[in-house]
Amino acid sequence: MRTTVHKSATLIEFLTEQYPDSPRARVKKLLQSGTIRINDKPVTLHSYPLKPGDVFEINKQAGNAARAGLPFPVLYEDQDVIVIDKPAGISTSSTDGSLSIQEILSVFLKSQSKGRFRAFVVHRLDKEVSGVLLFAKTHESMEALKERWQETEKYYYALVEGMPKEAVGTIKSWLIEDRSQKVHSVTEREEAKFSVTNYTTIKAVDKNTLLDIKTDTGRKNQIRVHLSDIGCPIVGDRKYGASDEFKRRVRLHAYSLSFPHPVNGKTINVRTPIPEGFLSLKLKDEKYK
């Protein structure tokens, strides 16, 4: 259920008005369930201030995982898939035993399902990148998602240094990874992978530029390499040419993912807002280490 707020009120006041026949204790329980989202962001604070134009939604699919106290928001969940809002600074998965999103989710899913479900990787976000990340709950769902992965649409926000020469553009190149695990654009060769990144300028932010990115391919570090190739590395991405004056969070955020459901084929669209502090470059706002 999505409802547009028409007047200023606290969240508890809004809920009381929306559900006049529900006891206050039940309204508070709804707040604590983790299913309420304001402008696509989970909110549990009863005194949260609402203003006209805000979008209120109850996302019941997120309830079970949200109640489990996971260290990141659950954006969508059903019996076949789970989609989370990945924080920057933690890997999608790992092979060296270090903590990862996949491990955290697997432990949760196994405990909730008596071992029937766990988190299967469908795609990845770099450790430094935040945003929408999809996992399958079964091997069969994973295979079905990967089989139709060409039908997915992925969008990102990127805050880059400088400004691209063209406001709208497409970057194409062949990518290859070197022994130090850094990716480069190269001339066409057998071991290289063809990659396509589309960008649209949203606005200038001081000496930087906020871009809307859509990828046609999903290569490792693709967006980071391509934006560096046009002379506009992502802010904080020192690996690919950004200023190293300060250590900053890499300003790349996967804000939207659309994919066909692995069982019924219905298109699922999941979005998450731009992270707090994403556009601010003051040192006090730098929380990523």
Tab-separated table of N, CA and C in Angstrom, residues 96-246:
chain	number	residue	atom	x	y	z
A	96	ASP	N	37.756	-16.050	1.562
A	96	ASP	CA	38.840	-16.135	2.543
A	96	ASP	C	38.338	-16.209	3.979
A	97	GLY	N	37.028	-16.379	4.132
A	97	GLY	CA	36.487	-16.500	5.481
A	97	GLY	C	36.081	-15.191	6.122
A	98	SER	N	36.336	-14.057	5.440
A	98	SER	CA	35.949	-12.764	5.986
A	98	SER	C	34.439	-12.589	5.908
A	99	LEU	N	33.905	-11.745	6.776
A	99	LEU	CA	32.467	-11.532	6.847
A	99	LEU	C	31.954	-10.923	5.549
A	100	SER	N	30.823	-11.407	5.072
A	100	SER	CA	30.237	-10.902	3.828
A	100	SER	C	28.733	-10.832	3.966
A	101	ILE	N	28.093	-10.113	3.034
A	101	ILE	CA	26.640	-10.030	3.010
A	101	ILE	C	26.039	-11.423	2.851
A	102	GLN	N	26.598	-12.217	1.950
A	102	GLN	CA	26.072	-13.560	1.709
A	102	GLN	C	26.085	-14.402	2.982
A	103	GLU	N	27.173	-14.331	3.748
A	103	GLU	CA	27.269	-15.127	4.973
A	103	GLU	C	26.236	-14.670	5.998
A	104	ILE	N	26.104	-13.349	6.176
A	104	ILE	CA	25.136	-12.814	7.140
A	104	ILE	C	23.723	-13.271	6.788
A	105	LEU	N	23.369	-13.155	5.508
A	105	LEU	CA	22.034	-13.548	5.068
A	105	LEU	C	21.821	-15.051	5.177
A	106	SER	N	22.837	-15.832	4.837
A	106	SER	CA	22.702	-17.284	4.902
A	106	SER	C	22.436	-17.750	6.321
A	107	VAL	N	23.152	-17.191	7.275
A	107	VAL	CA	22.945	-17.556	8.675
A	107	VAL	C	21.510	-17.238	9.085
A	108	PHE	N	21.034	-16.061	8.691
A	108	PHE	CA	19.664	-15.674	9.020
A	108	PHE	C	18.639	-16.592	8.368
A	109	LEU	N	18.785	-16.811	7.058
A	109	LEU	CA	17.800	-17.617	6.331
A	109	LEU	C	17.765	-19.060	6.829
A	110	LYS	N	18.931	-19.622	7.100
A	110	LYS	CA	18.975	-20.997	7.608
A	110	LYS	C	18.266	-21.110	8.956
A	111	SER	N	18.491	-20.116	9.817
A	111	SER	CA	17.875	-20.156	11.148
A	111	SER	C	16.361	-19.983	11.066
A	112	GLN	N	15.886	-19.193	10.105
A	112	GLN	CA	14.459	-18.938	9.966
A	112	GLN	C	13.718	-20.073	9.269
A	113	SER	N	14.447	-20.861	8.477
A	113	SER	CA	13.788	-21.892	7.659
A	113	SER	C	14.191	-23.311	8.042
A	114	LYS	N	14.864	-23.452	9.183
A	114	LYS	CA	15.368	-24.759	9.620
A	114	LYS	C	16.247	-25.413	8.553
A	115	GLY	N	17.057	-24.572	7.913
A	115	GLY	CA	18.045	-25.062	6.963
A	115	GLY	C	17.567	-25.212	5.532
A	116	ARG	N	16.307	-24.882	5.252
A	116	ARG	CA	15.784	-25.058	3.882
A	116	ARG	C	16.311	-23.991	2.922
A	117	PHE	N	16.567	-22.784	3.429
A	117	PHE	CA	16.989	-21.681	2.574
A	117	PHE	C	18.355	-21.146	2.999
A	118	ARG	N	19.072	-20.600	2.028
A	118	ARG	CA	20.271	-19.817	2.310
A	118	ARG	C	20.429	-18.798	1.183
A	119	ALA	N	21.424	-17.944	1.264
A	119	ALA	CA	21.598	-16.886	0.268
A	119	ALA	C	22.516	-17.348	-0.863
A	120	PHE	N	21.978	-17.354	-2.084
A	120	PHE	CA	22.753	-17.702	-3.274
A	120	PHE	C	23.040	-16.424	-4.066
A	121	VAL	N	24.304	-16.220	-4.427
A	121	VAL	CA	24.703	-15.004	-5.146
A	121	VAL	C	24.175	-15.043	-6.578
A	122	VAL	N	23.500	-13.968	-6.971
A	122	VAL	CA	22.990	-13.823	-8.345
A	122	VAL	C	23.846	-12.816	-9.111
A	123	HIS	N	24.198	-11.725	-8.462
A	123	HIS	CA	25.081	-10.704	-9.032
A	123	HIS	C	25.857	-10.097	-7.870
A	124	ARG	N	26.767	-9.202	-8.163
A	124	ARG	CA	27.610	-8.635	-7.111
A	124	ARG	C	27.676	-7.114	-7.207
A	125	LEU	N	27.920	-6.504	-6.046
A	125	LEU	CA	28.325	-5.112	-5.984
A	125	LEU	C	29.717	-5.087	-5.366
A	126	ASP	N	30.596	-4.229	-5.901
A	126	ASP	CA	31.932	-4.111	-5.327
A	126	ASP	C	31.839	-3.789	-3.836
A	127	LYS	N	32.851	-4.169	-3.101
A	127	LYS	CA	32.890	-3.905	-1.663
A	127	LYS	C	32.642	-2.431	-1.358
A	128	GLU	N	33.188	-1.541	-2.191
A	128	GLU	CA	33.100	-0.105	-1.941
A	128	GLU	C	31.748	0.495	-2.320
A	129	VAL	N	30.900	-0.289	-3.001
A	129	VAL	CA	29.648	0.223	-3.570
A	129	VAL	C	28.463	-0.150	-2.684
A	130	SER	N	27.482	0.746	-2.588
A	130	SER	CA	26.274	0.496	-1.807
A	130	SER	C	25.079	0.311	-2.734
A	131	GLY	N	23.959	-0.160	-2.158
A	131	GLY	CA	22.716	-0.188	-2.917
A	131	GLY	C	22.036	-1.533	-3.042
A	132	VAL	N	21.123	-1.620	-4.022
A	132	VAL	CA	20.233	-2.766	-4.187
A	132	VAL	C	21.018	-4.019	-4.591
A	133	LEU	N	20.867	-5.070	-3.771
A	133	LEU	CA	21.591	-6.316	-4.020
A	133	LEU	C	20.627	-7.487	-3.857
A	134	LEU	N	20.534	-8.325	-4.888
A	134	LEU	CA	19.582	-9.429	-4.947
A	134	LEU	C	20.263	-10.769	-4.651
A	135	PHE	N	19.596	-11.593	-3.840
A	135	PHE	CA	20.033	-12.957	-3.591
A	135	PHE	C	18.858	-13.905	-3.821
A	136	ALA	N	19.150	-15.103	-4.296
A	136	ALA	CA	18.152	-16.163	-4.374
A	136	ALA	C	18.193	-16.966	-3.085
A	137	LYS	N	17.052	-17.577	-2.734
A	137	LYS	CA	16.998	-18.378	-1.512
A	137	LYS	C	17.258	-19.861	-1.788
A	138	THR	N	17.168	-20.270	-3.055
A	138	THR	CA	17.416	-21.664	-3.412
A	138	THR	C	18.284	-21.718	-4.662
A	139	HIS	N	18.912	-22.851	-4.883
A	139	HIS	CA	19.748	-23.025	-6.072
A	139	HIS	C	18.901	-22.922	-7.331
A	140	GLU	N	17.680	-23.444	-7.290
A	140	GLU	CA	16.794	-23.388	-8.454
A	140	GLU	C	16.436	-21.953	-8.807
A	141	SER	N	16.140	-21.145	-7.805
A	141	SER	CA	15.823	-19.729	-8.061
A	141	SER	C	17.036	-18.995	-8.619
A	142	MET	N	18.207	-19.308	-8.088
A	142	MET	CA	19.437	-18.685	-8.598
A	142	MET	C	19.621	-18.995	-10.084
A	143	GLU	N	19.461	-20.246	-10.461
A	143	GLU	CA	19.635	-20.635	-11.854
A	143	GLU	C	18.611	-19.941	-12.747
A	144	ALA	N	17.363	-19.838	-12.283
A	144	ALA	CA	16.315	-19.186	-13.071
A	144	ALA	C	16.610	-17.699	-13.257
A	145	LEU	N	17.097	-17.048	-12.215
A	145	LEU	CA	17.431	-15.626	-12.302
A	145	LEU	C	18.592	-15.396	-13.266
A	146	LYS	N	19.610	-16.236	-13.171
A	146	LYS	CA	20.772	-16.080	-14.044
A	146	LYS	C	20.417	-16.362	-15.509
A	147	GLU	N	19.497	-17.288	-15.713
A	147	GLU	CA	19.099	-17.642	-17.073
A	147	GLU	C	18.448	-16.467	-17.796
A	148	ARG	N	17.749	-15.609	-17.041
A	148	ARG	CA	17.066	-14.456	-17.645
A	148	ARG	C	17.725	-13.133	-17.240
A	149	TRP	N	18.987	-13.190	-16.839
A	149	TRP	CA	19.652	-11.991	-16.319
A	149	TRP	C	19.753	-10.878	-17.369
A	150	GLN	N	19.739	-11.240	-18.646
A	150	GLN	CA	19.787	-10.226	-19.707
A	150	GLN	C	18.584	-9.295	-19.643
A	151	GLU	N	17.511	-9.733	-18.988
A	151	GLU	CA	16.291	-8.931	-18.901
A	151	GLU	C	16.317	-7.949	-17.730
A	152	THR	N	17.328	-8.028	-16.893
A	152	THR	CA	17.404	-7.121	-15.750
A	152	THR	C	17.819	-5.726	-16.200
A	153	GLU	N	17.405	-4.728	-15.418
A	153	GLU	CA	17.827	-3.344	-15.643
A	153	GLU	C	18.430	-2.816	-14.354
A	154	LYS	N	19.649	-2.269	-14.458
A	154	LYS	CA	20.382	-1.802	-13.284
A	154	LYS	C	20.730	-0.327	-13.442
A	155	TYR	N	20.405	0.450	-12.421
A	155	TYR	CA	20.681	1.884	-12.445
A	155	TYR	C	21.489	2.277	-11.202
A	156	TYR	N	22.370	3.244	-11.393
A	156	TYR	CA	23.251	3.696	-10.314
A	156	TYR	C	23.313	5.225	-10.282
A	157	TYR	N	23.627	5.755	-9.091
A	157	TYR	CA	24.047	7.152	-8.962
A	157	TYR	C	25.563	7.149	-8.822
A	158	ALA	N	26.224	8.064	-9.537
A	158	ALA	CA	27.670	8.212	-9.399
A	158	ALA	C	27.995	9.697	-9.277
A	159	LEU	N	28.709	10.063	-8.232
A	159	LEU	CA	29.212	11.425	-8.091
A	159	LEU	C	30.657	11.406	-8.579
A	160	VAL	N	30.924	12.152	-9.652
A	160	VAL	CA	32.240	12.078	-10.283
A	160	VAL	C	32.980	13.403	-10.177
A	161	GLU	N	34.286	13.318	-10.292
A	161	GLU	CA	35.104	14.524	-10.312
A	161	GLU	C	34.972	15.197	-11.677
A	162	GLY	N	34.864	16.530	-11.683
A	162	GLY	CA	34.732	17.259	-12.933
A	162	GLY	C	33.370	17.049	-13.563
A	163	MET	N	33.309	17.240	-14.891
A	163	MET	CA	32.056	17.082	-15.627
A	163	MET	C	32.346	16.481	-16.998
A	164	PRO	N	31.574	15.462	-17.408
A	164	PRO	CA	31.781	14.883	-18.737
A	164	PRO	C	31.601	15.925	-19.838
A	165	LYS	N	32.335	15.775	-20.942
A	165	LYS	CA	32.225	16.718	-22.056
A	165	LYS	C	30.820	16.721	-22.643
A	166	GLU	N	30.199	15.536	-22.686
A	166	GLU	CA	28.828	15.414	-23.178
A	166	GLU	C	27.898	15.157	-21.997
A	167	ALA	N	26.733	15.826	-21.967
A	167	ALA	CA	25.793	15.654	-20.857
A	167	ALA	C	25.221	14.243	-20.818
A	168	VAL	N	25.073	13.635	-21.979
A	168	VAL	CA	24.560	12.271	-22.094
A	168	VAL	C	25.518	11.486	-22.979
A	169	GLY	N	25.844	10.264	-22.591
A	169	GLY	CA	26.791	9.516	-23.402
A	169	GLY	C	26.790	8.028	-23.120
A	170	THR	N	27.450	7.284	-23.982
A	170	THR	CA	27.626	5.839	-23.836
A	170	THR	C	29.109	5.531	-23.957
A	171	ILE	N	29.625	4.761	-23.014
A	171	ILE	CA	31.039	4.388	-23.000
A	171	ILE	C	31.139	2.894	-23.286
A	172	LYS	N	31.939	2.552	-24.293
A	172	LYS	CA	32.114	1.151	-24.676
A	172	LYS	C	33.601	0.819	-24.697
A	173	SER	N	33.943	-0.333	-24.184
A	173	SER	CA	35.336	-0.775	-24.261
A	173	SER	C	35.432	-2.250	-23.924
A	174	TRP	N	36.615	-2.803	-24.207
A	174	TRP	CA	36.935	-4.171	-23.810
A	174	TRP	C	37.703	-4.100	-22.492
A	175	LEU	N	37.271	-4.886	-21.505
A	175	LEU	CA	37.872	-4.829	-20.179
A	175	LEU	C	38.640	-6.109	-19.863
A	176	ILE	N	39.739	-5.907	-19.171
A	176	ILE	CA	40.549	-7.050	-18.756
A	176	ILE	C	41.115	-6.759	-17.371
A	177	GLU	N	41.267	-7.787	-16.545
A	177	GLU	CA	41.773	-7.637	-15.185
A	177	GLU	C	43.225	-8.081	-15.123
A	178	ASP	N	44.073	-7.258	-14.477
A	178	ASP	CA	45.482	-7.621	-14.389
A	178	ASP	C	45.754	-8.438	-13.125
A	179	ARG	N	46.991	-8.785	-12.900
A	179	ARG	CA	47.341	-9.652	-11.778
A	179	ARG	C	47.115	-8.994	-10.421
A	180	SER	N	47.065	-7.675	-10.407
A	180	SER	CA	46.819	-6.957	-9.153
A	180	SER	C	45.332	-6.724	-8.913
A	181	GLN	N	44.496	-7.359	-9.724
A	181	GLN	CA	43.037	-7.281	-9.630
A	181	GLN	C	42.495	-5.891	-9.966
A	182	LYS	N	43.224	-5.167	-10.790
A	182	LYS	CA	42.740	-3.892	-11.297
A	182	LYS	C	42.299	-4.098	-12.739
A	183	VAL	N	41.161	-3.482	-13.104
A	183	VAL	CA	40.577	-3.672	-14.427
A	183	VAL	C	40.978	-2.514	-15.337
A	184	HIS	N	41.245	-2.818	-16.612
A	184	HIS	CA	41.667	-1.810	-17.585
A	184	HIS	C	40.871	-1.951	-18.880
A	185	SER	N	40.700	-0.839	-19.583
A	185	SER	CA	40.174	-0.884	-20.946
A	185	SER	C	41.330	-1.183	-21.890
A	186	VAL	N	41.108	-2.119	-22.817
A	186	VAL	CA	42.161	-2.536	-23.750
A	186	VAL	C	41.566	-2.676	-25.142
A	187	THR	N	42.437	-2.883	-26.129
A	187	THR	CA	41.957	-3.175	-27.471
A	187	THR	C	41.331	-4.571	-27.484
A	188	GLU	N	40.486	-4.823	-28.454
A	188	GLU	CA	39.781	-6.099	-28.514
A	188	GLU	C	40.758	-7.271	-28.543
A	189	ARG	N	40.517	-8.224	-27.671
A	189	ARG	CA	41.332	-9.433	-27.630
A	189	ARG	C	40.496	-10.561	-27.030
A	190	GLU	N	40.962	-11.772	-27.185
A	190	GLU	CA	40.167	-12.937	-26.824
A	190	GLU	C	39.772	-12.969	-25.352
A	191	GLU	N	40.696	-12.600	-24.474
A	191	GLU	CA	40.425	-12.720	-23.049
A	191	GLU	C	39.679	-11.510	-22.464
A	192	ALA	N	39.512	-10.446	-23.249
A	192	ALA	CA	38.834	-9.242	-22.772
A	192	ALA	C	37.316	-9.365	-22.938
A	193	LYS	N	36.570	-8.623	-22.112
A	193	LYS	CA	35.106	-8.676	-22.130
A	193	LYS	C	34.535	-7.327	-22.571
A	194	PHE	N	33.658	-7.356	-23.563
A	194	PHE	CA	33.054	-6.123	-24.078
A	194	PHE	C	32.080	-5.562	-23.045
A	195	SER	N	32.115	-4.240	-22.842
A	195	SER	CA	31.326	-3.616	-21.782
A	195	SER	C	30.713	-2.309	-22.272
A	196	VAL	N	29.480	-2.037	-21.804
A	196	VAL	CA	28.752	-0.841	-22.221
A	196	VAL	C	28.142	-0.155	-20.998
A	197	THR	N	28.452	1.136	-20.839
A	197	THR	CA	27.927	1.949	-19.745
A	197	THR	C	27.280	3.201	-20.315
A	198	ASN	N	26.045	3.481	-19.916
A	198	ASN	CA	25.335	4.680	-20.348
A	198	ASN	C	25.227	5.653	-19.179
A	199	TYR	N	25.389	6.944	-19.444
A	199	TYR	CA	25.256	7.926	-18.366
A	199	TYR	C	24.443	9.134	-18.818
A	200	THR	N	23.779	9.757	-17.847
A	200	THR	CA	23.038	10.999	-18.055
A	200	THR	C	23.375	11.943	-16.920
A	201	THR	N	23.700	13.181	-17.239
A	201	THR	CA	24.025	14.158	-16.206
A	201	THR	C	22.760	14.589	-15.476
A	202	ILE	N	22.800	14.536	-14.150
A	202	ILE	CA	21.671	14.999	-13.338
A	202	ILE	C	21.879	16.448	-12.928
A	203	LYS	N	23.035	16.734	-12.306
A	203	LYS	CA	23.306	18.112	-11.885
A	203	LYS	C	24.763	18.257	-11.467
A	204	ALA	N	25.231	19.504	-11.461
A	204	ALA	CA	26.560	19.813	-10.951
A	204	ALA	C	26.484	19.962	-9.439
A	205	VAL	N	27.497	19.466	-8.744
A	205	VAL	CA	27.590	19.599	-7.288
A	205	VAL	C	28.963	20.179	-6.989
A	206	ASP	N	29.018	21.508	-6.856
A	206	ASP	CA	30.296	22.221	-6.743
A	206	ASP	C	31.168	21.879	-7.960
A	207	LYS	N	32.344	21.305	-7.749
A	207	LYS	CA	33.238	20.973	-8.859
A	207	LYS	C	33.026	19.539	-9.356
A	208	ASN	N	32.006	18.890	-8.823
A	208	ASN	CA	31.712	17.514	-9.190
A	208	ASN	C	30.379	17.425	-9.923
A	209	THR	N	30.035	16.238	-10.402
A	209	THR	CA	28.802	16.049	-11.161
A	209	THR	C	28.120	14.763	-10.739
A	210	LEU	N	26.797	14.841	-10.523
A	210	LEU	CA	26.008	13.656	-10.201
A	210	LEU	C	25.464	13.068	-11.497
A	211	LEU	N	25.754	11.791	-11.737
A	211	LEU	CA	25.326	11.111	-12.952
A	211	LEU	C	24.334	9.993	-12.635
A	212	ASP	N	23.442	9.762	-13.590
A	212	ASP	CA	22.550	8.607	-13.566
A	212	ASP	C	23.151	7.586	-14.531
A	213	ILE	N	23.428	6.396	-14.036
A	213	ILE	CA	24.135	5.377	-14.819
A	213	ILE	C	23.229	4.173	-15.089
A	214	LYS	N	23.229	3.698	-16.324
A	214	LYS	CA	22.567	2.432	-16.665
A	214	LYS	C	23.597	1.551	-17.367
A	215	THR	N	23.734	0.327	-16.896
A	215	THR	CA	24.703	-0.585	-17.511
A	215	THR	C	23.989	-1.593	-18.411
A	216	ASP	N	24.567	-1.825	-19.584
A	216	ASP	CA	24.056	-2.866	-20.480
A	216	ASP	C	24.768	-4.191	-20.246
A	217	THR	N	25.924	-4.119	-19.582
A	217	THR	CA	26.685	-5.315	-19.222
A	217	THR	C	27.062	-5.206	-17.753
A	218	GLY	N	27.480	-6.313	-17.152
A	218	GLY	CA	27.771	-6.301	-15.721
A	218	GLY	C	29.161	-6.785	-15.406
A	219	ARG	N	30.158	-6.116	-15.962
A	219	ARG	CA	31.554	-6.534	-15.738
A	219	ARG	C	32.100	-5.991	-14.419
A	220	LYS	N	33.097	-6.655	-13.894
A	220	LYS	CA	33.738	-6.215	-12.665
A	220	LYS	C	34.325	-4.819	-12.825
A	221	ASN	N	34.002	-3.918	-11.879
A	221	ASN	CA	34.541	-2.542	-11.851
A	221	ASN	C	34.202	-1.737	-13.107
A	222	GLN	N	33.240	-2.194	-13.891
A	222	GLN	CA	32.943	-1.582	-15.194
A	222	GLN	C	32.686	-0.083	-15.121
A	223	ILE	N	31.761	0.335	-14.263
A	223	ILE	CA	31.404	1.753	-14.183
A	223	ILE	C	32.608	2.570	-13.737
A	224	ARG	N	33.338	2.054	-12.772
A	224	ARG	CA	34.485	2.769	-12.222
A	224	ARG	C	35.559	2.990	-13.295
A	225	VAL	N	35.824	1.969	-14.087
A	225	VAL	CA	36.826	2.083	-15.149
A	225	VAL	C	36.347	3.033	-16.243
A	226	HIS	N	35.114	2.887	-16.686
A	226	HIS	CA	34.611	3.699	-17.791
A	226	HIS	C	34.564	5.184	-17.453
A	227	LEU	N	34.142	5.518	-16.225
A	227	LEU	CA	34.102	6.933	-15.854
A	227	LEU	C	35.514	7.499	-15.718
A	228	SER	N	36.437	6.681	-15.260
A	228	SER	CA	37.834	7.111	-15.215
A	228	SER	C	38.377	7.321	-16.630
A	229	ASP	N	37.939	6.460	-17.569
A	229	ASP	CA	38.401	6.550	-18.955
A	229	ASP	C	38.039	7.894	-19.597
A	230	ILE	N	36.903	8.487	-19.198
A	230	ILE	CA	36.487	9.770	-19.795
A	230	ILE	C	36.960	10.954	-18.959
A	231	GLY	N	37.864	10.707	-18.020
A	231	GLY	CA	38.446	11.790	-17.232
A	231	GLY	C	37.600	12.244	-16.069
A	232	CYS	N	36.605	11.425	-15.657
A	232	CYS	CA	35.722	11.777	-14.545
A	232	CYS	C	35.640	10.615	-13.549
A	233	PRO	N	36.736	10.313	-12.843
A	233	PRO	CA	36.684	9.211	-11.877
A	233	PRO	C	35.656	9.489	-10.788
A	234	ILE	N	35.119	8.411	-10.227
A	234	ILE	CA	34.134	8.547	-9.153
A	234	ILE	C	34.817	9.100	-7.907
A	235	VAL	N	34.175	10.052	-7.259
A	235	VAL	CA	34.719	10.658	-6.044
A	235	VAL	C	35.034	9.559	-5.025
A	236	GLY	N	36.238	9.595	-4.489
A	236	GLY	CA	36.665	8.624	-3.491
A	236	GLY	C	37.276	7.363	-4.053
A	237	ASP	N	37.192	7.176	-5.373
A	237	ASP	CA	37.679	5.929	-5.984
A	237	ASP	C	39.139	6.079	-6.378
A	238	ARG	N	40.003	6.046	-5.374
A	238	ARG	CA	41.436	6.269	-5.613
A	238	ARG	C	42.055	5.168	-6.468
A	239	LYS	N	41.454	3.982	-6.457
A	239	LYS	CA	41.959	2.874	-7.268
A	239	LYS	C	41.911	3.217	-8.750
A	240	TYR	N	40.935	4.039	-9.144
A	240	TYR	CA	40.767	4.385	-10.554
A	240	TYR	C	40.903	5.883	-10.819
A	241	GLY	N	41.829	6.509	-10.103
A	241	GLY	CA	42.258	7.847	-10.476
A	241	GLY	C	41.644	9.014	-9.747
A	242	ALA	N	40.799	8.783	-8.748
A	242	ALA	CA	40.224	9.903	-7.996
A	242	ALA	C	41.282	10.540	-7.104
A	243	SER	N	41.025	11.761	-6.686
A	243	SER	CA	41.952	12.475	-5.811
A	243	SER	C	42.222	11.678	-4.541
A	244	ASP	N	43.501	11.635	-4.152
A	244	ASP	CA	43.866	10.923	-2.924
A	244	ASP	C	44.173	11.887	-1.788
A	245	GLU	N	43.688	13.134	-1.909
A	245	GLU	CA	43.913	14.124	-0.853
A	245	GLU	C	43.257	13.680	0.455
A	246	PHE	N	42.039	13.093	0.326
A	246	PHE	CA	41.337	12.564	1.490
A	246	PHE	C	40.878	11.140	1.195
